[in-house]
Coordinates of C-alpha atoms in Angstrom, one line a residue:
X17 CA -37.6 13.7 6.0
X18 CA -34.0 15.0 6.2
X19 CA -31.3 12.3 7.1
X20 CA -27.7 12.5 8.5
X21 CA -24.9 10.4 7.1
X22 CA -23.0 8.4 9.7
X23 CA -19.6 6.9 8.5
X24 CA -17.1 4.9 10.3
X25 CA -14.0 3.2 8.7
X26 CA -11.9 0.2 9.4
X27 CA -8.5 0.6 8.0
X28 CA -5.9 -2.3 7.6
X29 CA -2.4 -1.3 7.1
X30 CA 0.3 -3.8 6.3
X31 CA 3.5 -3.3 8.5
X32 CA 6.8 -2.7 6.9
X33 CA 8.4 -5.5 9.0
X34 CA 11.2 -7.7 7.2
X35 CA 9.4 -10.7 8.6
X36 CA 5.8 -12.2 9.2
X37 CA 4.0 -11.5 12.6
X38 CA 4.2 -15.1 14.0
X39 CA 7.0 -16.7 12.1
X40 CA 10.3 -15.8 10.4
X41 CA 9.1 -15.7 6.7
X42 CA 9.7 -13.0 4.5
X43 CA 7.1 -10.2 4.0
X44 CA 8.4 -9.2 0.5
X45 CA 5.9 -8.3 -2.0
X46 CA 5.8 -9.8 -5.5
X47 CA 7.6 -13.3 -4.7
X48 CA 6.8 -16.4 -6.5
X49 CA 3.5 -17.9 -5.2
X50 CA 3.9 -19.8 -2.2
X51 CA 7.6 -19.4 -1.7
X52 CA 7.4 -17.3 1.5
X53 CA 5.5 -20.0 3.7
X54 CA 6.4 -22.2 6.5
X55 CA 4.4 -24.6 8.9
X56 CA 3.5 -21.7 11.1
X57 CA 1.9 -19.4 8.3
X58 CA 0.4 -22.5 6.8
X59 CA -1.2 -23.8 10.0
X60 CA 0.3 -27.2 10.0
X61 CA -0.2 -29.4 13.0
X62 CA 2.4 -29.1 15.8
X63 CA 3.6 -25.7 14.6
X64 CA 3.8 -22.8 17.1
X65 CA 3.6 -19.1 16.6
X66 CA 5.6 -16.4 18.5
X67 CA 5.0 -12.6 18.3
X68 CA 7.2 -10.5 16.4
X69 CA 8.3 -7.6 18.7
X70 CA 8.8 -5.2 16.0
X71 CA 5.1 -5.6 15.2
X72 CA 4.0 -4.3 18.5
X73 CA 6.5 -1.8 18.3
X74 CA 5.1 -0.4 15.1
X75 CA 1.4 -0.7 16.4
X76 CA 2.6 1.5 19.5
X77 CA 4.1 4.0 17.2
X78 CA 0.8 4.1 15.1
X79 CA -1.2 4.5 18.5
X80 CA 1.1 7.2 19.9
X81 CA 0.9 9.1 16.6
X82 CA -2.8 8.9 16.7
X83 CA -3.1 10.0 20.4
X84 CA -4.1 6.7 21.5
X85 CA -3.7 5.2 25.0
X86 CA -1.6 2.2 25.0
X87 CA -2.8 -1.0 26.7
X88 CA 0.1 -2.4 28.8
X89 CA -1.3 -5.7 29.1
X90 CA -3.0 -7.0 26.0
X91 CA -3.8 -10.5 24.7
X92 CA -4.2 -12.2 21.3
X93 CA -7.7 -14.0 20.3
X94 CA -8.7 -16.6 17.6
X95 CA -11.4 -15.4 15.1
X96 CA -12.7 -18.4 13.6
X97 CA -13.9 -18.4 9.9
X98 CA -13.6 -20.8 7.0
X99 CA -12.2 -19.7 3.7
X100 CA -9.6 -21.0 1.3
X101 CA -7.0 -18.0 2.0
X102 CA -7.3 -18.6 5.6
X103 CA -5.2 -21.9 6.1
X104 CA -5.7 -22.3 9.9
X105 CA -9.4 -21.7 9.5
X106 CA -8.9 -18.9 12.1
X107 CA -7.2 -15.8 12.3
X108 CA -5.0 -14.8 15.2
X109 CA -5.9 -11.2 16.0
X110 CA -7.0 -9.2 19.1
X111 CA -10.5 -8.9 20.6
X112 CA -11.3 -7.5 24.3
X113 CA -7.7 -6.4 24.9
X114 CA -6.5 -4.3 21.8
X115 CA -3.0 -2.8 21.9
X116 CA -4.2 0.8 21.4
X117 CA -7.5 2.6 22.3
X118 CA -9.3 6.1 22.3
X119 CA -7.2 8.0 20.0
X120 CA -8.1 10.8 17.4
X121 CA -6.7 12.6 14.5
X122 CA -7.8 15.9 13.0
X123 CA -8.9 16.7 9.7
X124 CA -9.6 20.1 7.9
X125 CA -12.6 20.5 5.7
X126 CA -14.6 23.7 4.7
X127 CA -16.0 24.0 8.2
X128 CA -12.5 24.1 9.9
X129 CA -10.6 21.5 12.0
X130 CA -12.7 18.5 12.8
X131 CA -11.6 15.8 15.3
X132 CA -12.3 12.1 14.2
X133 CA -12.2 9.6 17.1
X134 CA -10.2 6.2 16.9
X135 CA -11.9 3.4 18.9
X136 CA -8.9 1.0 18.6
X137 CA -5.8 -0.1 17.0
X138 CA -4.9 -3.8 17.1
X139 CA -2.5 -6.2 15.6
X140 CA -3.3 -9.3 13.2
X141 CA -2.3 -11.5 10.6
X142 CA -3.2 -11.1 6.9
X143 CA -4.8 -13.8 4.9
X144 CA -3.5 -15.4 1.7
X145 CA -4.7 -14.1 -2.0
X146 CA -7.3 -16.0 -4.0
X147 CA -7.2 -15.9 -7.8
X148 CA -10.2 -17.1 -9.5
X149 CA -10.1 -18.8 -12.9
X150 CA -12.8 -20.1 -15.1
X151 CA -11.6 -23.8 -14.5
X152 CA -11.2 -23.2 -10.6
X153 CA -9.3 -21.1 -8.0
X154 CA -5.8 -20.8 -7.0
X155 CA -4.4 -19.6 -3.6
X156 CA -1.2 -17.9 -2.8
X157 CA -0.2 -18.1 0.9
X158 CA 2.8 -15.6 0.7
X159 CA 0.6 -12.9 2.2
X160 CA -0.8 -15.4 4.9
X161 CA 0.9 -14.2 8.3
X162 CA 2.0 -10.8 7.1
X163 CA 1.4 -8.2 9.8
X164 CA -1.5 -5.9 9.8
X165 CA -2.8 -3.1 12.2
X166 CA -6.5 -2.5 12.0
X167 CA -7.4 1.0 12.8
X168 CA -10.9 1.3 13.6
X169 CA -12.4 4.7 13.8
X170 CA -15.5 5.9 15.6
X171 CA -18.5 6.7 13.5
X172 CA -17.7 10.4 13.5
X173 CA -17.7 11.1 9.7
X174 CA -20.8 13.0 8.3
X175 CA -20.0 13.0 4.7
X176 CA -18.0 10.8 2.0
X177 CA -15.5 13.8 1.7
X178 CA -14.7 13.6 5.4
X179 CA -14.1 9.8 5.1
X180 CA -11.6 10.5 2.2
X181 CA -10.0 13.2 4.4
X182 CA -9.6 11.0 7.2
X183 CA -8.1 8.2 5.1
X184 CA -5.6 10.5 3.5
X185 CA -4.5 12.0 6.7
X186 CA -4.1 8.3 8.5
X187 CA -2.0 7.3 5.4
X188 CA 0.2 10.4 5.7
X189 CA 0.8 9.9 9.6
X190 CA 1.6 6.1 8.9
X191 CA 4.1 6.9 6.3
X192 CA 5.7 9.6 8.4
X193 CA 6.3 7.3 11.2
X194 CA 7.6 4.5 8.9
X195 CA 5.6 1.7 10.0
X196 CA 3.9 1.2 6.4
X197 CA 4.4 2.3 2.9
X198 CA 0.5 2.3 2.5
X199 CA 0.6 1.7 -1.3
X200 CA -3.3 1.0 -2.0
X201 CA -2.4 -0.3 -5.4
X202 CA -0.5 -3.0 -3.8
X203 CA -3.0 -3.6 -1.1
X204 CA -0.7 -2.7 1.9
X205 CA -3.5 -0.1 2.9
X206 CA -7.1 -1.4 2.5
X207 CA -10.4 0.3 3.9
X208 CA -13.7 -1.0 4.6
X209 CA -16.4 1.5 5.3
X210 CA -19.6 1.4 7.4
X211 CA -22.5 3.8 6.5
X212 CA -25.8 4.2 7.7
X213 CA -28.5 7.1 7.8
X214 CA -30.5 8.5 10.5
X215 CA -33.4 11.2 10.7
X216 CA -31.8 14.4 11.7
X217 CA -32.0 15.1 15.4
X218 CA -32.0 11.5 16.3
X219 CA -29.5 9.8 18.6
X220 CA -30.0 6.2 17.5
X221 CA -28.0 4.9 14.6
X222 CA -29.7 3.6 11.6
X223 CA -29.0 0.0 10.1
X224 CA -25.5 0.0 8.7
X225 CA -24.0 -1.6 5.7
X226 CA -20.3 -2.3 5.1
X227 CA -18.5 -1.6 1.8
X228 CA -15.5 -3.5 0.6
X229 CA -13.3 -3.5 -2.5
X230 CA -12.3 0.3 -2.6
X231 CA -8.7 0.5 -3.8
X232 CA -8.2 4.2 -3.9
X233 CA -9.2 7.4 -2.2
X234 CA -11.5 8.4 -5.2
X235 CA -13.2 5.0 -5.1
X236 CA -14.0 5.3 -1.3
X237 CA -15.7 8.6 -1.7
X238 CA -17.7 7.6 -4.9
X239 CA -18.7 4.3 -3.0
X240 CA -20.1 6.2 -0.1
X241 CA -21.6 8.9 -2.3
X242 CA -23.5 6.0 -4.1
X243 CA -24.6 4.1 -1.1
X244 CA -25.7 7.1 0.7
X245 CA -28.1 7.8 -2.4
X246 CA -29.0 4.1 -2.5
X247 CA -29.9 4.2 1.1
X248 CA -32.0 7.5 0.7
X249 CA -33.9 6.1 -2.1
X250 CA -34.9 2.9 -0.2
X251 CA -35.8 5.0 2.8
X252 CA -37.8 7.4 0.7
X253 CA -39.8 4.6 -0.6
X254 CA -40.6 3.3 2.9
X255 CA -38.2 0.4 2.4
X256 CA -35.9 -1.3 4.9
X257 CA -32.1 -1.1 5.2
X258 CA -30.7 -4.5 5.8
X259 CA -27.2 -4.9 7.5
X260 CA -25.0 -6.6 4.9
X261 CA -21.7 -6.4 3.3
X262 CA -21.6 -4.8 -0.2
X263 CA -18.9 -4.8 -2.8
X264 CA -17.9 -1.6 -4.8
X265 CA -17.8 -2.1 -8.5
X266 CA -15.5 0.4 -9.8
X267 CA -16.3 -0.3 -13.5
X268 CA -19.9 0.2 -13.0
X269 CA -19.9 2.8 -10.3
X270 CA -22.3 0.9 -8.1
X271 CA -22.4 -1.4 -4.9
X272 CA -23.8 -4.9 -5.0
X273 CA -24.7 -7.2 -2.2
X274 CA -21.9 -9.8 -1.2
X275 CA -23.5 -11.3 2.0
X276 CA -25.4 -10.8 5.1
X277 CA -23.5 -8.9 7.6
X278 CA -21.9 -11.2 10.4
X279 CA -22.0 -10.4 14.0
X280 CA -19.1 -10.6 16.3
X281 CA -20.5 -14.0 17.9
X282 CA -20.4 -15.5 14.5
X283 CA -16.8 -15.7 14.7
X284 CA -16.7 -17.4 18.0
X285 CA -13.6 -15.3 19.4
X286 CA -11.7 -16.9 22.2
X287 CA -8.3 -16.5 23.8
X288 CA -5.5 -17.6 21.8
X289 CA -3.9 -20.6 23.7
X290 CA -0.4 -20.7 22.0
X291 CA 0.6 -17.1 22.9
X292 CA 1.2 -15.3 26.2
X293 CA 0.0 -11.9 26.8
X294 CA 1.7 -8.9 25.5
X295 CA 3.3 -6.7 28.4
X296 CA 4.5 -3.1 27.5
X297 CA 6.3 -1.4 30.0
X298 CA 6.1 2.4 30.5
X299 CA 9.6 2.9 29.7
X300 CA 9.3 1.1 26.4
X301 CA 6.3 3.5 25.5
X302 CA 8.2 6.3 26.3
X303 CA 11.3 5.4 24.3
X304 CA 8.9 4.8 21.1
X305 CA 7.3 8.3 21.8
X306 CA 10.9 9.9 21.8
X307 CA 11.7 8.1 18.7
X308 CA 8.6 9.5 16.8
X309 CA 9.5 12.0 13.9
X310 CA 7.8 15.5 13.3
X311 CA 4.4 14.7 12.3
X312 CA 2.3 16.5 9.4
X313 CA 0.3 19.0 11.6
X314 CA 3.2 20.1 13.5
X315 CA 5.6 20.3 10.3
X316 CA 2.8 22.2 8.4
X317 CA 2.9 25.0 11.1
X318 CA 6.5 25.1 11.0
X319 CA 6.6 25.5 7.2
X320 CA 4.0 28.3 7.5
X321 CA 6.2 30.1 10.3
X322 CA 9.5 29.4 9.0
X323 CA 9.1 29.7 5.4
X324 CA 6.2 32.1 5.1
X325 CA 4.3 29.8 3.1
X326 CA 0.4 30.0 2.8
X327 CA -1.5 27.5 4.8
X328 CA -2.7 25.7 1.5
X329 CA 1.1 25.2 0.2
X330 CA 2.2 24.0 3.6
X331 CA -0.6 21.6 3.8
X332 CA 0.2 20.0 0.4
X333 CA 3.9 19.8 1.0
X334 CA 3.5 18.3 4.3
X335 CA 0.9 15.7 3.1
X336 CA 3.9 13.4 2.2
X337 CA 7.1 13.0 4.1
X338 CA 9.1 12.5 1.1
X339 CA 7.4 15.5 -0.7
X340 CA 8.2 17.8 2.5
X341 CA 11.9 16.6 2.6
X342 CA 12.3 17.3 -1.2
X343 CA 11.0 20.9 -0.6
X344 CA 13.2 21.4 2.5
X345 CA 16.3 19.9 0.7
X346 CA 15.7 22.4 -2.0
X347 CA 15.5 25.5 0.3
X348 CA 18.7 24.3 1.9
X349 CA 20.4 24.7 -1.3
X350 CA 19.7 28.4 -1.1
X351 CA 16.5 29.0 -3.4
X352 CA 13.6 30.9 -2.5
X353 CA 10.9 28.7 -0.5
X354 CA 7.9 30.0 -2.2
X355 CA 9.4 29.7 -5.8
X356 CA 10.4 26.0 -4.6
X357 CA 6.9 25.5 -3.4
X358 CA 5.4 26.9 -6.7
X359 CA 7.5 24.5 -8.9
X360 CA 7.0 21.5 -6.7
X361 CA 3.2 21.9 -6.5
X362 CA 3.0 23.1 -10.3
X363 CA 5.2 21.6 -12.9
X364 CA 6.4 18.7 -10.8
X365 CA 3.2 17.3 -9.4
X366 CA 1.6 18.0 -12.8
X367 CA 4.3 15.5 -14.6
X368 CA 4.1 13.2 -11.7
X369 CA 0.4 12.7 -12.2
X370 CA 0.6 12.6 -16.0
X371 CA 3.3 9.8 -15.8
X372 CA 1.5 8.2 -12.8
X373 CA 4.6 8.0 -10.7
X374 CA 5.5 8.5 -6.9
X375 CA 8.2 11.1 -5.8
X376 CA 10.5 8.0 -5.4
X377 CA 10.5 7.5 -9.2
X378 CA 11.8 11.2 -10.0
X379 CA 15.2 11.3 -11.8
X380 CA 16.4 14.7 -10.7
X381 CA 17.5 15.8 -7.4
X382 CA 16.3 18.7 -5.1
X383 CA 19.7 20.3 -5.8
X384 CA 18.9 20.4 -9.5
X385 CA 15.7 22.1 -8.9
X386 CA 17.4 24.6 -6.7
X387 CA 19.9 25.2 -9.5
X388 CA 17.1 25.6 -12.2
X389 CA 15.7 28.4 -9.7
X390 CA 18.9 30.1 -9.4
X391 CA 19.3 30.3 -13.2
X392 CA 15.9 32.0 -13.4
X393 CA 16.7 34.4 -10.6
X394 CA 20.1 35.5 -12.2
X395 CA 18.4 35.9 -15.5
X396 CA 20.4 33.4 -17.2
X397 CA 17.2 31.7 -18.8
X398 CA 13.6 33.1 -18.9
X399 CA 10.7 31.3 -17.3
X400 CA 9.3 30.0 -20.4
X401 CA 12.8 28.3 -21.1
X402 CA 12.9 27.1 -17.6
X403 CA 9.6 25.1 -18.0
X404 CA 11.4 23.5 -21.2
X405 CA 14.4 22.7 -19.0
X406 CA 12.3 21.3 -16.3
X407 CA 10.4 18.9 -18.5
X408 CA 13.9 17.6 -20.0
X409 CA 15.1 17.3 -16.2
X410 CA 12.0 15.3 -15.3
X411 CA 12.5 12.9 -18.3
X412 CA 16.2 12.6 -18.2
X413 CA 17.6 13.4 -14.9
X414 CA 20.2 15.7 -16.6
X415 CA 21.4 18.9 -14.7
X416 CA 19.9 22.2 -15.6
X417 CA 23.1 23.7 -16.7
X418 CA 23.9 21.0 -18.9
X419 CA 20.4 21.0 -20.6
X420 CA 20.7 24.8 -20.9
X421 CA 24.0 24.7 -22.6
X422 CA 23.0 21.7 -24.8
X423 CA 19.8 23.3 -25.9
X424 CA 21.2 26.9 -26.2
X425 CA 18.8 28.3 -23.9
X426 CA 20.8 31.1 -22.1
X427 CA 18.9 34.1 -22.2
X428 CA 20.4 37.4 -23.7
X429 CA 20.7 40.4 -21.4
X430 CA 23.2 42.6 -23.7
X431 CA 21.5 45.9 -23.6
X432 CA 22.9 47.0 -27.0
X433 CA 21.7 44.1 -28.8
X434 CA 18.3 44.2 -27.2
X435 CA 18.1 48.1 -27.8
X436 CA 18.8 47.5 -31.6
X437 CA 15.9 44.8 -31.8
X438 CA 13.7 47.2 -29.9
X439 CA 14.2 50.2 -32.1
X440 CA 13.4 47.9 -35.2
X441 CA 10.2 46.7 -33.6
X442 CA 9.1 50.4 -32.8
X443 CA 9.8 51.3 -36.2
X444 CA 7.6 48.7 -37.5
X445 CA 4.8 49.2 -35.2
X446 CA 4.1 53.0 -35.4
X447 CA 0.3 52.6 -34.6
X448 CA 1.3 51.0 -31.3
X449 CA 3.7 53.9 -30.6
X450 CA 0.8 56.5 -31.2
X451 CA -1.5 54.4 -29.0
X452 CA 0.9 54.4 -26.1
X453 CA 1.3 58.3 -26.6
X454 CA -2.5 58.5 -26.2
X455 CA -2.5 56.7 -23.2
X456 CA -3.0 53.1 -23.9
X457 CA -0.1 51.8 -21.9
X458 CA -1.2 48.2 -22.4
X459 CA 0.5 48.2 -25.8
X460 CA 3.8 47.5 -24.0
X461 CA 3.0 44.1 -23.5
X462 CA 2.4 43.6 -27.3
X463 CA 5.6 45.4 -28.0
X464 CA 7.7 43.2 -25.6
X465 CA 6.0 40.1 -27.3
X466 CA 7.2 41.3 -30.7
X467 CA 10.8 41.8 -29.2
X468 CA 10.6 38.5 -27.8
X469 CA 9.6 37.0 -31.2
X470 CA 12.4 38.9 -33.1
X471 CA 15.0 37.4 -30.8
X472 CA 13.5 34.0 -30.9
X473 CA 12.7 34.0 -27.0
X474 CA 16.2 34.7 -26.0
X475 CA 15.9 38.2 -24.9
X476 CA 15.7 39.0 -21.2
X477 CA 12.1 40.2 -20.8
X478 CA 13.1 42.6 -18.0
X479 CA 15.7 44.2 -19.9
X480 CA 13.3 44.2 -22.9
X481 CA 10.6 46.0 -20.8
X482 CA 12.8 48.6 -19.4
X483 CA 14.2 49.7 -22.7
X484 CA 10.9 49.8 -24.5
X485 CA 9.7 52.1 -21.7
X486 CA 12.7 54.3 -21.8
X487 CA 12.6 54.7 -25.8
X488 CA 8.7 55.3 -25.7
X489 CA 9.2 58.1 -23.2
X490 CA 11.8 59.8 -25.6
X491 CA 9.4 59.7 -28.5

């Protein structure tokens, strides 16, 4: 029997506000344990929460950017559960009346454009962090009360690849609109996945499992691939899939059971008595809509039309706002868009991957890359030398002109000097000259290489090629 894979994602994004969702404590990452806390985020008796208006604004921005309808009167609720990192023994979140509903984003796979529905976006508070040691456990409440939006997709994804593409696109949008830095390695973007299988052609969903502890896009895709295979094996042996929460083990590449899956009634949701309803006016919604920047899909189309870039290049460059800004700043300095795209997507992204750094960590400026490309265009340096210059720029942040001067990489375009080298090479390679006369024109490449070797790589290849052809025609 053939089965169809059904996947939905629950994504938590920490919002980039200066203070927490219900109090004035700092949201700064990496502080000393338990230094960003107060009676409100610790849940001490008598403390009262107050909703941070900026959190509501950021959630609305996320909703508008993902084509959601904004709920103009929404409310908060208590989600009751007992765990050491939850100091109040309940989480203040949203239940029946979330802030944003019925949205979608589009992903692009081999089959074309696919729309993935978003069921809801709601605001809530994060929990603290637990550190388990052999002699006991420690808890840090700095993160307790940090504002989150939870973005719940519809079960519209049909493969692990689609789930990865959806999460990548969602991260890109959230970064573009400035509501979250979405650093998975710091936990500011977290994802839980629900996956089930059903016989092809059936409408009813199968029993789902939830997967946690996936801290990268690669881990998400691998975890879903494993869980799909595991469920297929169980069903193939006439077994039963149990509704449960499973943990992804990145070291062993398997999922393992954590607990049986809770139902909504297990959390005993009820309205939060200490907070009034959130009232959002139409005017405020429109003000936020007008403040939204150009989003990835629109910018991609503009790059294709304005810079004559292939769709693939435009898609890569606009996947990150900072990457797209870097590219446009290069072009504004006067360099060719396609050349800038090639160097950014090639050498720059290769070195970024090798050093495991983000674009914020790059030491040189867009104007430096533009300067390097102009040195190539003017024939000042060869493309081979340019790669050496770029590598040096990447490591030191020094300007291309300074590196070229310091390393003595200026390309020689003196026709008389190059002519002398060409004649010497031709005299030493009589067989190649004979081969050329017999129609083997490919020997020109060999001869150019010999001239470049003789000039220690400093001769201008264009001038070399031209002079070799002229001299061969004379013979």
